[in-house]
CSV table of C-alpha atoms and ligand atoms in Angstrom, one decimal:
chain,number,residue,atom,x,y,z
A,267,MET,CA,104.3,92.7,98.6
A,268,SER,CA,106.9,95.2,100.1
A,269,GLY,CA,107.3,96.2,103.4
A,270,GLY,CA,105.7,99.0,106.1
A,271,ILE,CA,104.7,99.4,109.2
A,272,LEU,CA,101.9,97.1,110.9
A,273,VAL,CA,100.6,98.3,114.8
A,274,LEU,CA,98.9,96.2,116.9
A,275,SER,CA,97.0,97.8,119.3
A,276,ALA,CA,94.0,97.0,122.0
A,277,PRO,CA,93.0,96.5,125.6
A,278,SER,CA,95.4,94.7,127.6
A,279,GLY,CA,93.9,91.0,127.6
A,280,THR,CA,92.5,90.6,124.6
A,281,GLY,CA,94.8,89.4,122.5
A,282,LYS,CA,97.2,91.2,120.6
A,283,THR,CA,100.2,89.8,121.9
A,284,SER,CA,99.1,85.9,120.7
A,285,VAL,CA,98.0,87.5,117.6
A,286,ALA,CA,100.8,89.5,117.0
A,287,ARG,CA,103.3,86.5,117.8
A,288,ALA,CA,101.5,84.3,115.6
A,289,LEU,CA,101.1,85.9,112.6
A,290,VAL,CA,105.3,86.3,112.4
A,291,ARG,CA,105.9,82.7,113.7
A,292,GLU,CA,103.7,82.0,110.5
A,293,SER,CA,104.5,84.0,108.2
A,294,PRO,CA,108.1,85.5,106.9
A,295,ALA,CA,106.9,88.4,105.4
A,296,PHE,CA,106.3,90.0,108.8
A,297,GLU,CA,109.1,90.7,111.5
A,298,PHE,CA,108.6,91.9,115.6
A,299,SER,CA,110.1,95.6,116.3
A,300,VAL,CA,111.6,94.3,119.8
A,301,SER,CA,110.5,97.2,121.7
A,302,ALA,CA,112.9,98.7,124.2
A,303,THR,CA,111.2,98.7,127.9
A,304,THR,CA,112.3,99.9,131.8
A,305,ARG,CA,110.0,96.8,133.2
A,306,SER,CA,112.2,93.9,134.4
A,307,PRO,CA,112.3,90.5,132.5
A,308,ARG,CA,109.0,88.7,133.5
A,309,GLY,CA,109.3,84.5,133.0
A,310,GLU,CA,110.8,83.0,130.6
A,311,GLU,CA,111.5,86.3,128.5
A,312,VAL,CA,114.7,86.6,127.0
A,313,HIS,CA,116.7,90.3,126.0
A,314,GLY,CA,116.6,90.6,122.6
A,315,VAL,CA,113.9,88.6,122.3
A,316,ASP,CA,110.7,89.5,124.0
A,317,TYR,CA,112.4,93.2,124.9
A,318,HIS,CA,115.5,95.1,125.3
A,319,PHE,CA,115.2,95.4,128.8
A,320,VAL,CA,117.3,98.8,130.3
A,321,THR,CA,117.7,101.0,132.8
A,322,ASP,CA,116.2,104.7,133.3
A,323,ASP,CA,119.1,105.9,132.3
A,324,GLU,CA,119.3,104.6,128.9
A,325,PHE,CA,116.0,105.1,128.0
A,326,ASP,CA,116.3,108.1,128.8
A,327,ARG,CA,119.6,108.1,126.4
A,328,LEU,CA,117.3,106.9,123.6
A,329,VAL,CA,114.6,109.2,124.1
A,330,GLY,CA,117.3,112.7,124.1
A,331,GLU,CA,118.9,110.6,121.2
A,332,ARG,CA,115.4,110.4,119.4
A,333,ALA,CA,116.4,106.5,118.7
A,334,LEU,CA,112.4,106.0,119.6
A,335,LEU,CA,109.9,105.9,116.5
A,336,GLU,CA,106.9,106.0,119.8
A,337,TRP,CA,107.3,105.9,123.6
A,338,ALA,CA,104.9,105.8,126.2
A,339,SER,CA,104.7,104.8,129.9
A,340,VAL,CA,102.2,101.8,130.9
A,341,HIS,CA,101.3,101.3,134.2
A,342,GLY,CA,103.8,103.0,135.4
A,343,ARG,CA,107.0,102.0,133.2
A,344,ARG,CA,107.9,103.4,130.3
A,345,TYR,CA,108.1,101.2,126.5
A,346,GLY,CA,109.3,102.5,123.5
A,347,SER,CA,109.6,100.6,119.8
A,348,LEU,CA,113.2,101.7,118.2
A,349,VAL,CA,114.2,103.6,115.0
A,350,SER,CA,116.8,101.3,114.4
A,351,GLU,CA,114.8,98.0,114.6
A,352,VAL,CA,111.5,99.5,112.5
A,353,ASP,CA,113.8,100.9,109.9
A,354,ARG,CA,116.0,97.7,109.4
A,355,ILE,CA,112.8,94.7,109.5
A,356,VAL,CA,111.0,98.1,106.9
A,357,SER,CA,114.1,97.8,104.6
A,358,SER,CA,114.4,94.5,104.2
A,359,GLY,CA,111.0,93.8,102.5
A,360,SER,CA,109.0,93.2,105.6
A,361,PHE,CA,106.4,94.2,107.8
A,362,ALA,CA,107.2,95.4,111.0
A,363,VAL,CA,105.0,94.5,113.8
A,364,LEU,CA,104.6,96.9,116.4
A,365,ASP,CA,102.9,95.3,119.8
A,366,ILE,CA,101.9,98.4,121.3
A,367,ASP,CA,99.9,100.3,123.8
A,368,VAL,CA,97.0,103.1,122.5
A,369,GLN,CA,99.3,105.9,123.0
A,370,GLY,CA,102.2,105.0,121.0
A,371,ALA,CA,100.0,103.9,117.5
A,372,LEU,CA,98.8,107.4,117.7
A,373,GLN,CA,102.1,108.6,117.5
A,374,VAL,CA,103.4,106.3,115.1
A,375,ARG,CA,100.2,107.7,112.9
A,376,GLU,CA,102.3,111.4,113.4
A,377,ARG,CA,105.4,110.0,113.2
A,378,ALA,CA,104.8,107.6,109.8
A,379,PRO,CA,101.5,108.0,108.6
A,380,GLU,CA,101.7,106.1,106.0
A,381,ALA,CA,101.5,103.1,109.2
A,382,LEU,CA,98.5,100.7,109.0
A,383,LEU,CA,96.8,101.2,112.7
A,384,VAL,CA,94.9,97.7,113.4
A,385,PHE,CA,92.5,97.9,116.9
A,386,LEU,CA,91.9,94.2,117.9
A,387,LEU,CA,88.5,94.4,119.5
A,388,PRO,CA,87.7,91.3,122.6
A,389,PRO,CA,84.0,89.7,121.3
A,390,SER,CA,82.3,90.8,123.8
A,391,GLY,CA,83.5,93.0,127.5
A,392,ALA,CA,82.5,89.3,129.7
A,393,GLU,CA,85.0,87.9,127.6
A,394,LEU,CA,87.9,90.8,127.6
A,395,ALA,CA,87.5,90.1,131.8
A,396,ALA,CA,87.9,86.2,131.3
A,397,ARG,CA,90.9,86.7,128.9
A,398,LEU,CA,92.1,88.8,131.4
A,399,ARG,CA,91.5,86.6,134.4
A,400,GLY,CA,92.5,83.4,132.8
A,401,ARG,CA,95.8,84.8,131.8
A,402,GLY,CA,97.0,84.7,135.5
A,403,THR,CA,99.4,87.4,136.0
A,404,ASP,CA,97.0,89.9,137.0
A,405,GLN,CA,95.2,90.1,140.8
A,406,ALA,CA,91.6,91.2,140.9
A,407,ASP,CA,92.6,94.9,141.4
A,408,GLN,CA,95.1,95.2,138.3
A,409,ILE,CA,92.2,93.8,136.1
A,410,ARG,CA,89.8,96.4,137.2
A,411,ARG,CA,92.3,99.3,136.7
A,412,ARG,CA,93.0,97.0,133.1
A,413,LEU,CA,89.6,97.3,132.3
A,414,GLU,CA,89.2,100.9,133.4
A,415,THR,CA,91.9,102.0,130.7
A,416,ALA,CA,90.3,99.6,128.5
A,417,LEU,CA,86.9,102.6,128.6
A,418,GLU,CA,89.7,105.1,127.7
A,419,GLU,CA,91.7,103.6,124.6
A,420,LEU,CA,88.2,102.0,123.1
A,421,ASP,CA,88.0,105.9,122.8
A,422,ARG,CA,90.6,106.3,120.7
A,423,ALA,CA,89.8,103.0,118.0
A,424,GLU,CA,88.2,105.2,115.8
A,425,GLN,CA,91.0,106.8,114.7
A,426,PHE,CA,92.7,103.5,113.6
A,427,ASP,CA,92.8,102.1,110.1
A,428,TYR,CA,91.3,98.5,110.8
A,429,SER,CA,89.4,96.8,113.5
A,430,VAL,CA,89.2,93.1,114.1
A,431,VAL,CA,87.1,91.1,116.4
A,432,ASN,CA,90.2,88.8,118.0
A,433,ARG,CA,87.2,86.0,118.2
A,434,ASP,CA,88.7,82.7,117.1
A,435,LEU,CA,92.9,83.3,117.2
A,436,SER,CA,93.8,81.8,114.1
A,437,GLU,CA,90.9,83.7,111.9
A,438,SER,CA,92.2,86.9,113.2
A,439,VAL,CA,96.1,86.2,112.4
A,440,GLU,CA,94.6,85.8,108.5
A,441,ALA,CA,92.7,89.2,108.8
A,442,VAL,CA,95.7,90.8,110.6
A,443,ARG,CA,98.0,89.6,107.2
A,444,ARG,CA,95.2,89.8,104.7
A,445,ILE,CA,94.8,93.5,105.6
A,446,ALA,CA,98.9,94.4,105.3
A,447,GLU,CA,98.6,92.5,102.0
A,448,ALA,CA,95.9,95.4,101.2
A,449,ASP,CA,93.1,92.4,100.3
A,450,GLY,CA,90.9,93.5,103.4
A,451,ARG,CA,89.0,91.3,104.2
A,452,SER,CA,88.2,92.6,107.6
A,453,ILE,CA,86.2,95.7,108.9
A,454,ARG,CA,86.3,99.0,107.9
A,455,ARG,CA,85.4,101.2,110.2
A,456,ASP,CA,81.7,101.8,109.1
A,457,ALA,CA,78.4,103.2,110.5
A,458,ARG,CA,78.3,100.3,112.9
A,459,PHE,CA,81.7,100.4,114.5
A,460,ALA,CA,80.2,103.1,117.2
A,461,ASP,CA,77.7,100.9,117.9
A,462,THR,CA,79.9,98.0,118.3
A,463,ILE,CA,82.2,100.6,120.9
A,464,ALA,CA,79.8,101.8,122.4
A,465,ARG,CA,77.9,98.1,123.5
A,466,LEU,CA,81.4,96.9,124.1
A,467,LYS,CA,81.9,100.5,126.6
A,468,SER,CA,78.4,98.9,128.0
A,469,GLU,CA,79.5,95.6,129.0
A,470,ILE,CA,82.8,96.4,130.4
A,471,GLU,CA,81.8,99.0,132.6
A,472,ASP,CA,79.1,96.6,133.6
A,473,VAL,CA,81.8,94.0,134.6
A,474,ALA,CA,84.1,96.3,135.9
A,475,ARG,CA,81.5,97.2,138.1
A,476,ARG,CA,80.9,93.4,139.2
A,477,ALA,CA,84.4,93.6,139.8
A,478,ALA,CA,85.0,96.0,142.0
A,479,SER,CA,81.6,94.8,144.5
B,560,ADP,P1,97.4,90.9,125.2
B,560,ADP,O1,98.8,91.4,124.6
B,560,ADP,O2,96.3,91.9,124.7
B,560,ADP,O3,97.3,91.9,126.3
B,560,ADP,P2,97.1,88.6,125.3
B,560,ADP,O4,97.9,87.7,123.8
B,560,ADP,O5,98.3,87.9,126.5
B,560,ADP,O6,96.4,89.7,124.9
B,560,ADP,O7,96.2,87.4,125.6
B,560,ADP,C1,95.4,87.4,126.3
B,560,ADP,C2,94.7,86.3,126.8
B,560,ADP,O8,93.9,85.6,126.3
B,560,ADP,C3,95.5,85.0,126.7
B,560,ADP,O9,95.6,84.1,128.3
B,560,ADP,C4,95.5,84.6,125.8
B,560,ADP,O10,96.4,82.9,125.4
B,560,ADP,C5,94.1,84.6,125.5
B,560,ADP,N1,93.5,84.5,124.1
B,560,ADP,C6,94.0,85.3,123.0
B,560,ADP,N2,93.5,85.2,121.5
B,560,ADP,C7,92.4,84.6,122.3
B,560,ADP,C8,91.4,84.2,121.8
B,560,ADP,N3,91.1,84.3,120.6
B,560,ADP,N4,90.5,82.9,122.1
B,560,ADP,C9,90.5,82.7,123.5
B,560,ADP,N5,91.6,83.7,124.0
B,560,ADP,C10,92.6,83.9,123.5
B,561,5GP,P1,103.7,93.8,129.2
B,561,5GP,O1,104.8,94.8,130.2
B,561,5GP,O2,102.4,93.3,129.0
B,561,5GP,O3,104.3,93.2,127.8
B,561,5GP,O4,103.3,95.0,127.9
B,561,5GP,C1,102.2,96.1,128.4
B,561,5GP,C2,101.8,97.2,127.5
B,561,5GP,O5,103.1,97.8,126.6
B,561,5GP,C3,100.8,96.3,126.0
B,561,5GP,O6,100.1,97.0,126.3
B,561,5GP,C4,102.1,96.0,125.2
B,561,5GP,O7,101.4,96.7,123.8
B,561,5GP,C5,102.5,97.9,125.6
B,561,5GP,N1,104.0,98.0,124.4
B,561,5GP,C6,104.7,97.2,124.7
B,561,5GP,N2,106.0,97.8,123.6
B,561,5GP,C7,105.1,98.5,123.2
B,561,5GP,C8,106.2,100.1,122.9
B,561,5GP,O8,107.5,100.3,122.5
B,561,5GP,N3,105.3,101.1,123.1
B,561,5GP,C9,104.2,101.3,123.3
B,561,5GP,N4,103.7,102.6,122.8
B,561,5GP,N5,103.7,100.4,124.2
B,561,5GP,C10,104.6,99.0,124.1
């Protein structure tokens, strides 16, 4: 298996960080692409492992030097994938795993059309809300904002190559691994895909409405 770029995107709370981290932990053919961000470290996060934590000026410099494959502002902070990091991993023959937001994923599509774009879906709107609450990192109003963003992100899901419903974590990791190995067992977009997106959107609208009241 030769390397490549594997982009994992999903509405916040779906589990993309969990899937990405498990994938790189379990399989030496996958390496996490450590992004640069202007946000501060949280909890146990380590510089160079979770993110390269940089100042606004440093981020401007990276943008100016075209050192980022893509970048986006997410909830007021900037995040970007380093070209140097992605190139190093891909040229070593591994998959560079990019855990990035949907705007960033679609920039990767433009800049590196050969990249594999995988969209993770929550099993249901209620489960997405439960995971956001269960993670315990967000206040109620932030959860509502993430659910609203989820609706916009789901509208872009059809631009991805594959989707995987993240029900059971280890099954999702396995499905993503198989996709990358071109043993595609998971769902290629098909006629039912639009129905799945429509159902999830209506469920999320429902839980967001209830969260607001
Ligand atoms: P994301 O990176 O998409 O925002 P996280 O990886 O932080 O999501 O996961 C959100 C929450 O959901 C976490 O508390 C995580 O432990 C949990 N989670 C992730 N995947 C699953 C799964 N398949 N089943 C149940 N809970 C999950
Ligand atoms: P967090 O602050 O919770 O670590 O990440 C917030 C969001 O930013 C998540 O959706 C995460 O996937 C996304 N993100 C992390 N790194 C990058 C990156 O390099 N580029 C883009 N576009 N998004 C990123």
